[in-house]
Coordinates of C-alpha atoms in Angstrom, one line a residue:
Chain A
X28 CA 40.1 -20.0 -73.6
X29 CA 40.6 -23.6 -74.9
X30 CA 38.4 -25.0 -76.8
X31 CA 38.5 -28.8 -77.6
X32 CA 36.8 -31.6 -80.2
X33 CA 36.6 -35.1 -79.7
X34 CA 36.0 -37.6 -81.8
X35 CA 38.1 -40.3 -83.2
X36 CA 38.4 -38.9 -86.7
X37 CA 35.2 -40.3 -88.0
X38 CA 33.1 -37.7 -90.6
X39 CA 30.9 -36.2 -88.2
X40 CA 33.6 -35.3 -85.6
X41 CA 35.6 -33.8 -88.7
X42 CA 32.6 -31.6 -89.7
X43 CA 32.2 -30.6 -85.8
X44 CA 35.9 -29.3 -86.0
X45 CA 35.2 -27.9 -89.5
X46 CA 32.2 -25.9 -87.7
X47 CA 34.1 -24.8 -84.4
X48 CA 36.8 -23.3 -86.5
X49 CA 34.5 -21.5 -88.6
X50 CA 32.9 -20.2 -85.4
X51 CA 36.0 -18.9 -83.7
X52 CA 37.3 -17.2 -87.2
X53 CA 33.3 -15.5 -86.7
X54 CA 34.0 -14.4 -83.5
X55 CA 37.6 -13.1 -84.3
X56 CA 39.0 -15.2 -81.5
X57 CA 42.4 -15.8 -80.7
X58 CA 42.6 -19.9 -80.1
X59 CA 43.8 -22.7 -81.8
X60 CA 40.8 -25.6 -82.1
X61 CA 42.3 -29.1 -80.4
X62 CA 41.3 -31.9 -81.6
X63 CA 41.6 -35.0 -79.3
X64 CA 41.7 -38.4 -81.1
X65 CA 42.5 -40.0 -77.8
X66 CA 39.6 -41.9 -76.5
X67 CA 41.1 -42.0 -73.0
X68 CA 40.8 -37.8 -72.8
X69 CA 36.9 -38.3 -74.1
X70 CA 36.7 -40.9 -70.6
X71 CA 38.3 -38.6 -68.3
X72 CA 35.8 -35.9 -69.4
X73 CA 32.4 -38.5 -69.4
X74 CA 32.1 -38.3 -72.5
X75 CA 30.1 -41.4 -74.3
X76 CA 29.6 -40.5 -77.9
X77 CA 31.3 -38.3 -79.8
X78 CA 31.5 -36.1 -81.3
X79 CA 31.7 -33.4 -78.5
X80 CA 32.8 -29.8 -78.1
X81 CA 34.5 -28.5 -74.4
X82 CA 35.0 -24.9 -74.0
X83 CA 37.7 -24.8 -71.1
X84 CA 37.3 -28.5 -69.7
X85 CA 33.5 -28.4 -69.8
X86 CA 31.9 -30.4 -71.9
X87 CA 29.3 -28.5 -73.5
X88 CA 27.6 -31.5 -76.2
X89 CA 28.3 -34.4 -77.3
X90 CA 26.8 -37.0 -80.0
X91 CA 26.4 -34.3 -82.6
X92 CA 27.4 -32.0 -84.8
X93 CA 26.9 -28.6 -83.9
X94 CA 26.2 -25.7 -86.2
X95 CA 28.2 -22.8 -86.2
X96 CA 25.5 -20.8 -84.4
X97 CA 25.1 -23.2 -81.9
X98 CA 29.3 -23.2 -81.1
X99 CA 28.9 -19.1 -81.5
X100 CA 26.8 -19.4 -78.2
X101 CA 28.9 -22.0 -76.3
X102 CA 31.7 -20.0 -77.3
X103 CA 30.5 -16.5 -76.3
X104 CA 28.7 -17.4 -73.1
Chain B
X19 CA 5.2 -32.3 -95.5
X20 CA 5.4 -34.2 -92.6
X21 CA 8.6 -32.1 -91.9
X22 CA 7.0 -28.6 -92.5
X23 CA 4.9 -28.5 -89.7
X24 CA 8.3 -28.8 -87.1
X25 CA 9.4 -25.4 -88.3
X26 CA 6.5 -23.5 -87.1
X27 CA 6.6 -25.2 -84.0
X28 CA 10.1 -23.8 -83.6
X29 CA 8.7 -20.4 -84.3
X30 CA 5.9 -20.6 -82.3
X31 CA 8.0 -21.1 -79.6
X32 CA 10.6 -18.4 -79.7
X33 CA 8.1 -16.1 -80.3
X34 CA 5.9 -17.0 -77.3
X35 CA 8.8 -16.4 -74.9
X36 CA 10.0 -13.3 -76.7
X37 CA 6.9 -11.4 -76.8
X38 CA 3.8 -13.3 -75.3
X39 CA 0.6 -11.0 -76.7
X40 CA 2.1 -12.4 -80.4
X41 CA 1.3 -15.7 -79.6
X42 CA -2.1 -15.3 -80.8
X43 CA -0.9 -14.3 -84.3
X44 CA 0.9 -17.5 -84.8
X45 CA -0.8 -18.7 -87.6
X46 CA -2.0 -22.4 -86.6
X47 CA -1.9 -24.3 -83.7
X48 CA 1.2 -26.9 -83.9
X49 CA -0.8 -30.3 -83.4
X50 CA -3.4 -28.9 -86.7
X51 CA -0.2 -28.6 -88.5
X52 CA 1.0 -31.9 -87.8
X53 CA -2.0 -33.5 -88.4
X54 CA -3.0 -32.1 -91.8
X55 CA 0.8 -32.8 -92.6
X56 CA 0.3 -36.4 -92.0
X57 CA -3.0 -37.1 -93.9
X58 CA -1.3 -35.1 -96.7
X59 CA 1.0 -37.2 -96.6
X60 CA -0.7 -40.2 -96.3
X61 CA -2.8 -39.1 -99.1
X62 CA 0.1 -39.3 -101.5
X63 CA 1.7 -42.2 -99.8
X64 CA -1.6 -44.5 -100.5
X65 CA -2.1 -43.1 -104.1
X66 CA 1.9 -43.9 -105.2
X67 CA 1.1 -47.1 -107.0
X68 CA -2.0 -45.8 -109.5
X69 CA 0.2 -43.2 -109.8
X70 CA 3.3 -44.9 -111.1
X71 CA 0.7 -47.1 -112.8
X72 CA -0.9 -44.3 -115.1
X73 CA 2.4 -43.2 -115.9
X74 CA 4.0 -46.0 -117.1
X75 CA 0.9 -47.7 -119.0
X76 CA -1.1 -44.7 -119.8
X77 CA 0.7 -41.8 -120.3
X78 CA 3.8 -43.3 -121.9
X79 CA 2.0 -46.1 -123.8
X80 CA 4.3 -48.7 -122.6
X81 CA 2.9 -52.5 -123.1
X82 CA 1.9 -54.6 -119.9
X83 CA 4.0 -57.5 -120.9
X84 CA 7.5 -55.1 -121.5
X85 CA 9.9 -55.9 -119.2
X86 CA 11.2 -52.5 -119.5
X87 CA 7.7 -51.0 -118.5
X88 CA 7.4 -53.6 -115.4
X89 CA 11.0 -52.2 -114.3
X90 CA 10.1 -48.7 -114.6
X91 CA 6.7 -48.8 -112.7
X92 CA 8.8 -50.4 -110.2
X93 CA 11.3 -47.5 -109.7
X94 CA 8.9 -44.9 -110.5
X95 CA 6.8 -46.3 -107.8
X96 CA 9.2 -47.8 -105.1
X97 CA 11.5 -44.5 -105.5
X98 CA 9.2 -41.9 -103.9
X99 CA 7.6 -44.5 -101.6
X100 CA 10.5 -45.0 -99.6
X101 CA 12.0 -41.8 -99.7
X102 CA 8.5 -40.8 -97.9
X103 CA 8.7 -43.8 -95.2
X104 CA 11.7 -42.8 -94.5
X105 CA 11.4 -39.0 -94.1
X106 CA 8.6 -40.3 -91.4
X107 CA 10.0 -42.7 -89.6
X108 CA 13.8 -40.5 -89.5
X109 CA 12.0 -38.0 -88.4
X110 CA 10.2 -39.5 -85.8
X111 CA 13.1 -41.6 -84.2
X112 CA 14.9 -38.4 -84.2
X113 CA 12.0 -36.8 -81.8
X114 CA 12.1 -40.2 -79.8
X115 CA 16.1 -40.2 -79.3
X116 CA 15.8 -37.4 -77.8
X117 CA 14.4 -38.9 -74.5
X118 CA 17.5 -41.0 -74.8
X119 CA 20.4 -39.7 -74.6
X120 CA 23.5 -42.7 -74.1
X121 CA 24.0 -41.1 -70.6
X122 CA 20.5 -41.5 -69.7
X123 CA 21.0 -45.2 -71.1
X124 CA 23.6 -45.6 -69.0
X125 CA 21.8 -44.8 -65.9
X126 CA 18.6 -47.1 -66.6
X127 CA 21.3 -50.2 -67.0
X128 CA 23.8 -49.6 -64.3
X129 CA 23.4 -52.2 -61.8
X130 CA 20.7 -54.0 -63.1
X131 CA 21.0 -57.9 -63.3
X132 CA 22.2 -59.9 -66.0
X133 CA 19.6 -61.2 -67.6
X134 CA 16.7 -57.9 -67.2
X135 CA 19.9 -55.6 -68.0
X136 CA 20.4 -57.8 -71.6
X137 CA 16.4 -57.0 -72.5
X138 CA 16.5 -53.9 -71.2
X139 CA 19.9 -53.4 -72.7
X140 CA 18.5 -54.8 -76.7
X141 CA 16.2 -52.7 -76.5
X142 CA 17.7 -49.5 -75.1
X143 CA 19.9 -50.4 -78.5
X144 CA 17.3 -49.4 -80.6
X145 CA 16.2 -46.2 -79.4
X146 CA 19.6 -44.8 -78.0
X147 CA 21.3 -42.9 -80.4
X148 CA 24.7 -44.3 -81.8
X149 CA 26.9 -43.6 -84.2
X150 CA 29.8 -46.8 -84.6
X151 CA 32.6 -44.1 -83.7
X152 CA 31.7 -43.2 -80.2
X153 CA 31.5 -47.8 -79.8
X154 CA 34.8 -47.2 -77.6
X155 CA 34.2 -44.2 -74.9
X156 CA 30.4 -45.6 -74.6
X157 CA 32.0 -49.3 -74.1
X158 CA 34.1 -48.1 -71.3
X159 CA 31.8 -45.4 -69.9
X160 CA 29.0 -48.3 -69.6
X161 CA 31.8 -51.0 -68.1
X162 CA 33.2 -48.1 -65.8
X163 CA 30.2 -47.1 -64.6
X164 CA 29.1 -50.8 -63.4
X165 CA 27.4 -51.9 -66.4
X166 CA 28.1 -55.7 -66.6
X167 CA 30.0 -57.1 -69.8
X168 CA 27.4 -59.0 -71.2
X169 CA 25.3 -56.3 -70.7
X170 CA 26.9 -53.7 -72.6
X171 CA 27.7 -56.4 -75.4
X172 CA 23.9 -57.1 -75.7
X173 CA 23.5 -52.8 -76.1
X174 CA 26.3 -53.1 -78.8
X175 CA 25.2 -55.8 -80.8
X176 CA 21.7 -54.2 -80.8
X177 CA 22.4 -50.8 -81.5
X178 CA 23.6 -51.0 -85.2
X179 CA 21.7 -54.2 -86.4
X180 CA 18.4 -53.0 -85.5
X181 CA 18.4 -49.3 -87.4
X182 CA 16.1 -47.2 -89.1
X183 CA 17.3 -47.2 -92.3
X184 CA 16.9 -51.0 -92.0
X185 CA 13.5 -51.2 -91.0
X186 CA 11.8 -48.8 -92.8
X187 CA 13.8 -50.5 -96.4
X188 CA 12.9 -53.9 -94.8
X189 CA 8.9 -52.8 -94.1
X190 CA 8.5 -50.6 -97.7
X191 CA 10.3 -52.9 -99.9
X192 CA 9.8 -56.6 -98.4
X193 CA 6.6 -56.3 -96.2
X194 CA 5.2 -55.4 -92.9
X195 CA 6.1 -59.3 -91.3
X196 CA 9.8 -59.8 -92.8
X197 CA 10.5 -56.6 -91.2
X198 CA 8.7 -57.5 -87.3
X199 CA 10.9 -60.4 -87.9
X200 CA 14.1 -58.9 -88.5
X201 CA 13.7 -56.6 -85.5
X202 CA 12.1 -59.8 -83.5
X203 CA 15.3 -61.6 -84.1
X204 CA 17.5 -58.8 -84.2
X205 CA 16.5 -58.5 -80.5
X206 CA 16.6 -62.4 -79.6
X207 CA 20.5 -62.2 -80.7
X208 CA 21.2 -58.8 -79.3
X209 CA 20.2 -60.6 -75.8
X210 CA 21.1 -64.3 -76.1
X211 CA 24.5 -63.3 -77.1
X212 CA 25.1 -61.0 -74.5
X213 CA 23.7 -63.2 -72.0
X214 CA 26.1 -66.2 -72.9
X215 CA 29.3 -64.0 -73.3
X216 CA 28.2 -62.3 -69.9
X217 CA 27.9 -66.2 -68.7
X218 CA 31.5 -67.2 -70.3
X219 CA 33.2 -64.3 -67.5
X220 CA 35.5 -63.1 -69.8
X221 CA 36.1 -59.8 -68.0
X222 CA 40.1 -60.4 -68.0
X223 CA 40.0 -60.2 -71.9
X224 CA 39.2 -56.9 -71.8
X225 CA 42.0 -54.6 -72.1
X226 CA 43.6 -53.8 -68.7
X227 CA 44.0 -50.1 -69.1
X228 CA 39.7 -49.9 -69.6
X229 CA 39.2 -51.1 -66.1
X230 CA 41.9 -48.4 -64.7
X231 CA 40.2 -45.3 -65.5
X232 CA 39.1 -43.7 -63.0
X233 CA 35.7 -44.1 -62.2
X234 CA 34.1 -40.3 -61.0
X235 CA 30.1 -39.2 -61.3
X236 CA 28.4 -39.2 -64.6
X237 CA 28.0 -36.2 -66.6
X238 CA 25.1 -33.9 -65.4
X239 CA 21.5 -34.3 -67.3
X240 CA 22.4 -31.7 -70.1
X241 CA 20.0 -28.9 -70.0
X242 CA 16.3 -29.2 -70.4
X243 CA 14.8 -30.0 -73.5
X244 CA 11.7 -28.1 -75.1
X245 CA 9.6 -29.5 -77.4
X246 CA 11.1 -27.3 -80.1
X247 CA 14.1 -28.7 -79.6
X248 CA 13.0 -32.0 -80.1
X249 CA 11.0 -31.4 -82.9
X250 CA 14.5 -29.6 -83.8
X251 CA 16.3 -32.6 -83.5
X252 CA 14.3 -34.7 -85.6
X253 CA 14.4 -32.4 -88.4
X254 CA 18.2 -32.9 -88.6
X255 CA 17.9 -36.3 -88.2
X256 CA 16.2 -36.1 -91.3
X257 CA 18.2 -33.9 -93.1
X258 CA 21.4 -36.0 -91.5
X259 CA 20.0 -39.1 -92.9
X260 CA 17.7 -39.2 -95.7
X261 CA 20.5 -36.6 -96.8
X262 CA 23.0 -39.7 -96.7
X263 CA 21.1 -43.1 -97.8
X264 CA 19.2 -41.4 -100.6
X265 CA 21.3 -42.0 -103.4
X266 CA 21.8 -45.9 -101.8
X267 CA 18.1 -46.0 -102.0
X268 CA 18.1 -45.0 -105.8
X269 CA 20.5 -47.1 -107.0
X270 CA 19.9 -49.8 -105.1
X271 CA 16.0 -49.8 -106.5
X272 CA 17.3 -49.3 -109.9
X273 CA 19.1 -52.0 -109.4
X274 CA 16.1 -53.9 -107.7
X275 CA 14.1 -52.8 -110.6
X276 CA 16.5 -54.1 -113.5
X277 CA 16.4 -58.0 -111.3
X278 CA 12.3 -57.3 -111.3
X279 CA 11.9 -56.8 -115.0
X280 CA 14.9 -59.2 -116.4
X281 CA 15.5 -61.8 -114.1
X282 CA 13.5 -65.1 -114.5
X283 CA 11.8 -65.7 -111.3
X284 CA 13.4 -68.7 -109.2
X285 CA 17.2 -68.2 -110.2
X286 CA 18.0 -68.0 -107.0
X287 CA 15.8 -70.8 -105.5
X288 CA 19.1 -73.1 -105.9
X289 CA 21.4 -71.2 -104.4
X290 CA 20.1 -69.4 -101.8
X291 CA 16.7 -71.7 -101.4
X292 CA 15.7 -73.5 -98.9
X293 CA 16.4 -77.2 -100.1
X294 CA 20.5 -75.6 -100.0
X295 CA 21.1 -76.2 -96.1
X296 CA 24.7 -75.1 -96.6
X297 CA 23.5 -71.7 -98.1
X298 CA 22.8 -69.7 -94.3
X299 CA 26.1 -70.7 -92.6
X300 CA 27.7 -69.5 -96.9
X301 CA 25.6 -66.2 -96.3
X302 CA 27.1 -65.3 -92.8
X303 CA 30.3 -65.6 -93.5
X304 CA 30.2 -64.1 -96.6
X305 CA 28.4 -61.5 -95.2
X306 CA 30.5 -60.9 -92.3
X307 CA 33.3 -59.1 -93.9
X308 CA 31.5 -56.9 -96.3
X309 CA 30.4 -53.7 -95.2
X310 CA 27.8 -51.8 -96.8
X311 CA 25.1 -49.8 -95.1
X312 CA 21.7 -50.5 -94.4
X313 CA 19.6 -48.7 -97.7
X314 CA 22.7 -50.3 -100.1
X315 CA 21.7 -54.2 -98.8
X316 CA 17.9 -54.5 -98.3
X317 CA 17.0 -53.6 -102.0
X318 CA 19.6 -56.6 -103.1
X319 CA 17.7 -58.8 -100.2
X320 CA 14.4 -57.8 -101.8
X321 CA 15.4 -58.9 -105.0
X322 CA 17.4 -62.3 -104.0
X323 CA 14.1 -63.1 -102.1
X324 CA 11.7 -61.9 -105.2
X325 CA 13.8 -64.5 -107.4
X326 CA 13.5 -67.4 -104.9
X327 CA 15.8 -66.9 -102.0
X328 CA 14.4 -67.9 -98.6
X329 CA 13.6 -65.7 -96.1
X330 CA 16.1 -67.0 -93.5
X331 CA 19.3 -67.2 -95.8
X332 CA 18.5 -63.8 -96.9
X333 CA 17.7 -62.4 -93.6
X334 CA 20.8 -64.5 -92.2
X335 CA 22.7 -62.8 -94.8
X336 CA 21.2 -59.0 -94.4
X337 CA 22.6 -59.0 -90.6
X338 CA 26.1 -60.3 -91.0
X339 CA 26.7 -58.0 -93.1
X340 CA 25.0 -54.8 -91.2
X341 CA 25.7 -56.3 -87.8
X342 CA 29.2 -57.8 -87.8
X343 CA 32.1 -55.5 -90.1
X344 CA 36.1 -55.5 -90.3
X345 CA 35.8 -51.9 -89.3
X346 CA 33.8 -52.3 -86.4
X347 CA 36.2 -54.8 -85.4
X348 CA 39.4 -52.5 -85.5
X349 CA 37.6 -50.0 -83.8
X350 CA 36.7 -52.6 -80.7
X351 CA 40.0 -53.8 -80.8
X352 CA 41.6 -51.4 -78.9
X353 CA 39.3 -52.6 -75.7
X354 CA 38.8 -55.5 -76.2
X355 CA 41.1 -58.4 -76.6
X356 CA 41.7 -60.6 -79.7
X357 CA 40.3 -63.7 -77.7
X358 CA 37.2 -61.8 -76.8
X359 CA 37.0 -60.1 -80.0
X360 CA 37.1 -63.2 -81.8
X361 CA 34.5 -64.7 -79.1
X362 CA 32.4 -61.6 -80.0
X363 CA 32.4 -62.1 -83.3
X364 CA 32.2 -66.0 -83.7
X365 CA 28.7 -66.0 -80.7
X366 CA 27.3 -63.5 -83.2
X367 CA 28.1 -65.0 -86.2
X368 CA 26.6 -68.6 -84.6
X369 CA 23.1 -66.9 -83.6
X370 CA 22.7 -65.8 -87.0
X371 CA 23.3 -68.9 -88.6
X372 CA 20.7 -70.4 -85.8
X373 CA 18.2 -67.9 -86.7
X374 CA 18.4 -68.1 -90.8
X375 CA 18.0 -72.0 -89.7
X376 CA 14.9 -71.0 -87.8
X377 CA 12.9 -68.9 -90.1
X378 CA 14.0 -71.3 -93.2
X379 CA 12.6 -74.5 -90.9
X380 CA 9.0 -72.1 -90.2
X381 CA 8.7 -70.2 -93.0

């Protein structure tokens, strides 16, 4: 599984990483959280505001922050 | 209260799909809730002033002429008032935002003309939500996906001038018309500006790499929205928001509240009056490199106009600072080119300055 955040670095993109990682420690998964900084990744995906979550390539949200809940469902869907 | 009623909503809702036959023990129906929420809530609202009134005068004893009394019914009566507006209007943006998503804004101005895609694009601004981050990938999704230049410009100017935050301050603090005006003119530059950079074809001053991305089908519609998850949404707007500006809102009426009761009225009349005609272009470019947020400049504007500033030099003033910022400009660097940039910068700067001129000429 690869799970990625984009954002370029601003406070709510670091609180949506905070969140994923706190999610996948939940779940007891085995995957490092990438963050992407580089907008050109967020364009190849279509992704317009940030910041998002992908769960292998997919973009699953973007412009906001999710709750660890939330990325607990993205996560084990 | 106005935010109470949301949660049962929510409730109501998970509960009706889990089990229907519960549905009729759901305590009240969620437009009853709403309701009684809002003329609770307007009950306060209206009874704010006596209220800070009898406190100040009556139950502490303090004399009319005080100054010290004057600035405390002030605070004590400006404080919860615009806490309340704002928990309102945050949370009902929120619920509106949610019908527009930056993709779906997208969509609606792809291929439109110039001049209807600058109007639509103004006010799509408003109601899209947008954080100053995401400026780049939206930029380039919106050019990629056939959006003319000036088109997106006009979206971008729009989009954090005319916020919220800025409104509601502008409507509890200054009055109902300054803050029509603000959005009126807000708007009026949003477009004109976007028009004439769209007319100046300055498409090569965009960076090159922007117009190489591939171009490939939008994003899907995400999934379907209930109303729970609207209502959702606007509660965390809320909490997002209100959670953030309210300590700007404090200080910045204590502050407002120390110029109310202290400062003579019309110290400012000679700098920032009208007779000054040097004082809007002064305002803009001071105000251009400052950055402060939107609930940390209106209570200053409210006091600079209490104490004799004119409306256009502080409005003039007020926009610079919220619209145009250093950061904002590092961040569109890296798509758009320094000539551009600067172009970008100098056509916003100039329809500021034209509209402080206007309202100080009408006003």
């Amino acid at each position: 599984m690869r799970i990625q955040v984009f954002g370029p670095g601003c406070a709510k993109c670091k609180q949506l990483e905070q969140n994923t990682r706190a999610a996948v420690q939940d779940l007891g998964l085995d995957v490092e959280v990438e963050k992407v900084e580089d907008v050109r990744e967020m364009v190849k995906l279509r992704i317009l505001s940030t910041p998002a979550l992908a769960v292998d390539g997919q973009v699953k949200s973007t412009g906001k922050v999710l709750s660890v809940q939330e990325i607990k469902q993205y996560l084990s869907a | 209260m106005a935010i109470e009623a949301p949660e049962r909503t929510e409730l109501a809702g998970r509960e009706a799909e889990a089990t229907p036959a519960h549905r009729s023990r759901v305590r009240l129906p969620a437009w009853l809730v709403a309701l009684v929420g809002v003329a609770l809530w307007w009950f306060v609202y209206s009874n704010l002033e006596t209220a800070a009134d009898w406190l100040t005068y009556s139950a502490l004893g303090l004399a009319k002429q005080d100054p010290f009394a004057s600035a405390l019914a002030f605070f004590v009566f400006e404080v919860p008032k615009v806490l309340m507006l704002l928990v309102l209007i945050v949370f009902a943006v929120g619920i509106v935002r949610t019908f527009f998503t930056p993709e779906r804004t997208r969509q609606i101005l792809a291929g439109k003309r110039e001049s209807v895609g600058n109007v639509l694009a103004a006010f799509l601004g408003i109601v899209t939500p947008f954080c100053s981050c995401s400026a780049v990938p939206l930029f380039i999704g919106f050019v990629e996906s056939g959006v003319p230049l000036g088109v997106t410009l006009s979206f971008l100017i729009a989009a954090p001038m005319i916020n919220e935050v800025a409104v509601v301050l502008l409507f509890g603090m200054v009055g109902p018309q300054v803050a029509g005006v603000y959005v009126g003119t807000g708007l009026l530059i949003a477009i004109l500006c976007g028009w004439i950079m769209g007319r100046l074809k300055l498409e090569r001053h965009v960076e090159p790499w922007v117009y190489e991305m591939e171009a490939g089908e939008a994003l899907s519609e995400g999934e379907r929205l209930r109303w729970a998850d609207r209502v959702h949404a606007g509660r965390q707007a809320v909490r997002e928001i209100v959670g953030r500006v309210w300590i700007y809102v404090v200080v910045g009426i204590a502050v407002g509240a120390g110029i109310h009761g202290y400062v003579p009225t019309g110290t400012m009349a000679a700098i920032m009056g009208r007779s000054a005609w040097w004082s809007v272009p002064v305002a803009v470019v001071l105000g251009v490199p400052m950055y402060s947020n939107a609930a940390g400049i209106v209570p200053i504007i409210q006091a600079l106009i209490e104490k004799g500033a004119s409306l256009g030099t502080a409005l003039a003033f007020m926009m610079a600072v919220i619209a145009l910022s250093l950061p904002e400009a590092v961040i569109l660097r890296k798509v758009l080119r320094p000539r551009l940039l600067l172009t970008y910068f100098g056509v916003v700067a100039l329809g500021i300055v034209f509209v402080g001129y206007l309202f100080n000429l009408l006003w």
